[in-house]
Amino acid sequence: DVKVTQSSRYLVKRTGEKVFLECVQDMDHENMFWYRQDPGLGLRLIYFSYDVKMKEKGDIPEGYSVSREKKERFSLILESASTNQTSMYLCASSFGSLRDTQYFGPGTRLTVL
Amino acid sequence: QKEVEQNSGPLSVPEGAIASLNCTYSDRGSQSFFWYRQYSGKSPELIMFIYSNGDKEDGRFTAQLNKASQYVSLLIRDSQPSDSATYLCAVRNNDMRFGAGTRLTVKP
């Protein structure tokens, strides 16, 4: 079974704090993704990575950065958290083929006060 | 126009009925189509994928794809209360695009 894990299920931070969200997958997937999910807006892609040390911006990269130092680990960084970054953050991974599905982690619900 | 559109619902059907969920997409180059189910507070889980025009059946679920009309649907036969969830349509070309989801409620 594919397993994608995320470091926290719930996180509460204060405005201006630096926040790290970690994602680990155990299936040797090339691709890893970070999404945020908000009511009525669906899943929106923040960043993705096709290989180690490689990253690409998604639809809403502003205010975020990522790091992929190892194939199995993809980190999302909020440099200075703001209240509009309160959301559910979902990590996903997949093999490289266009036909391959994405497998999701359990999600991290981040609240920024 | 959104790249992947779904009726947000809520869609309510009685137990045992057929639930029909619809999705349209704008990218004609899309090659892979997926349906995910998401229970409240949980992450999406894959239930069906389809690549070719026509129908694909898996148990109580049938995915239907019409590339000419840029339309993909999911039918759930003999709906159960446990099917109550939000269903996300996803379409993949170079990257994956998700619809906002349709909330389905199956009433006992």
CSV table of C-alpha atoms in Angstrom, one decimal, chain A residues 11 13-21 36 46-47 55 57 60-68 75-86 89 110 112:
chain,number,residue,atom,x,y,z
A,11,LEU,CA,-1.2,23.1,13.7
A,13,LYS,CA,0.7,29.3,14.5
A,14,ARG,CA,0.8,33.0,15.0
A,15,THR,CA,1.1,35.6,12.2
A,16,GLY,CA,4.7,36.2,11.1
A,17,GLU,CA,5.9,32.8,12.3
A,18,LYS,CA,7.9,30.5,10.0
A,19,VAL,CA,6.0,27.3,9.4
A,20,PHE,CA,7.3,24.0,8.1
A,21,LEU,CA,5.0,21.2,6.8
A,36,ARG,CA,-4.3,23.7,-0.2
A,46,ILE,CA,1.0,25.4,-4.6
A,47,TYR,CA,4.2,23.7,-5.7
A,55,LYS,CA,10.7,22.4,-7.9
A,57,LYS,CA,5.5,26.7,-9.1
A,60,ILE,CA,-0.7,29.9,-6.0
A,61,PRO,CA,3.0,29.9,-4.9
A,62,GLU,CA,3.0,33.3,-3.4
A,63,GLY,CA,4.0,33.2,0.3
A,64,TYR,CA,5.3,29.7,0.1
A,65,SER,CA,8.5,27.9,-0.7
A,66,VAL,CA,9.5,24.2,-0.9
A,67,SER,CA,12.4,21.9,-0.4
A,68,ARG,CA,13.1,18.5,-1.8
A,75,SER,CA,8.6,20.2,2.6
A,76,LEU,CA,6.4,23.2,2.4
A,77,ILE,CA,7.6,26.4,4.1
A,78,LEU,CA,5.5,29.4,5.0
A,79,GLU,CA,8.2,32.1,5.4
A,80,SER,CA,6.0,34.5,7.4
A,81,ALA,CA,2.6,33.0,8.1
A,82,SER,CA,-0.5,35.1,7.5
A,83,THR,CA,-4.1,34.6,8.5
A,84,ASN,CA,-5.1,34.0,4.8
A,85,GLN,CA,-2.9,31.0,4.9
A,86,THR,CA,-5.3,29.3,7.3
A,89,TYR,CA,-2.8,21.5,3.3
A,110,LEU,CA,-3.2,24.9,9.7
A,112,VAL,CA,-2.8,31.1,11.7
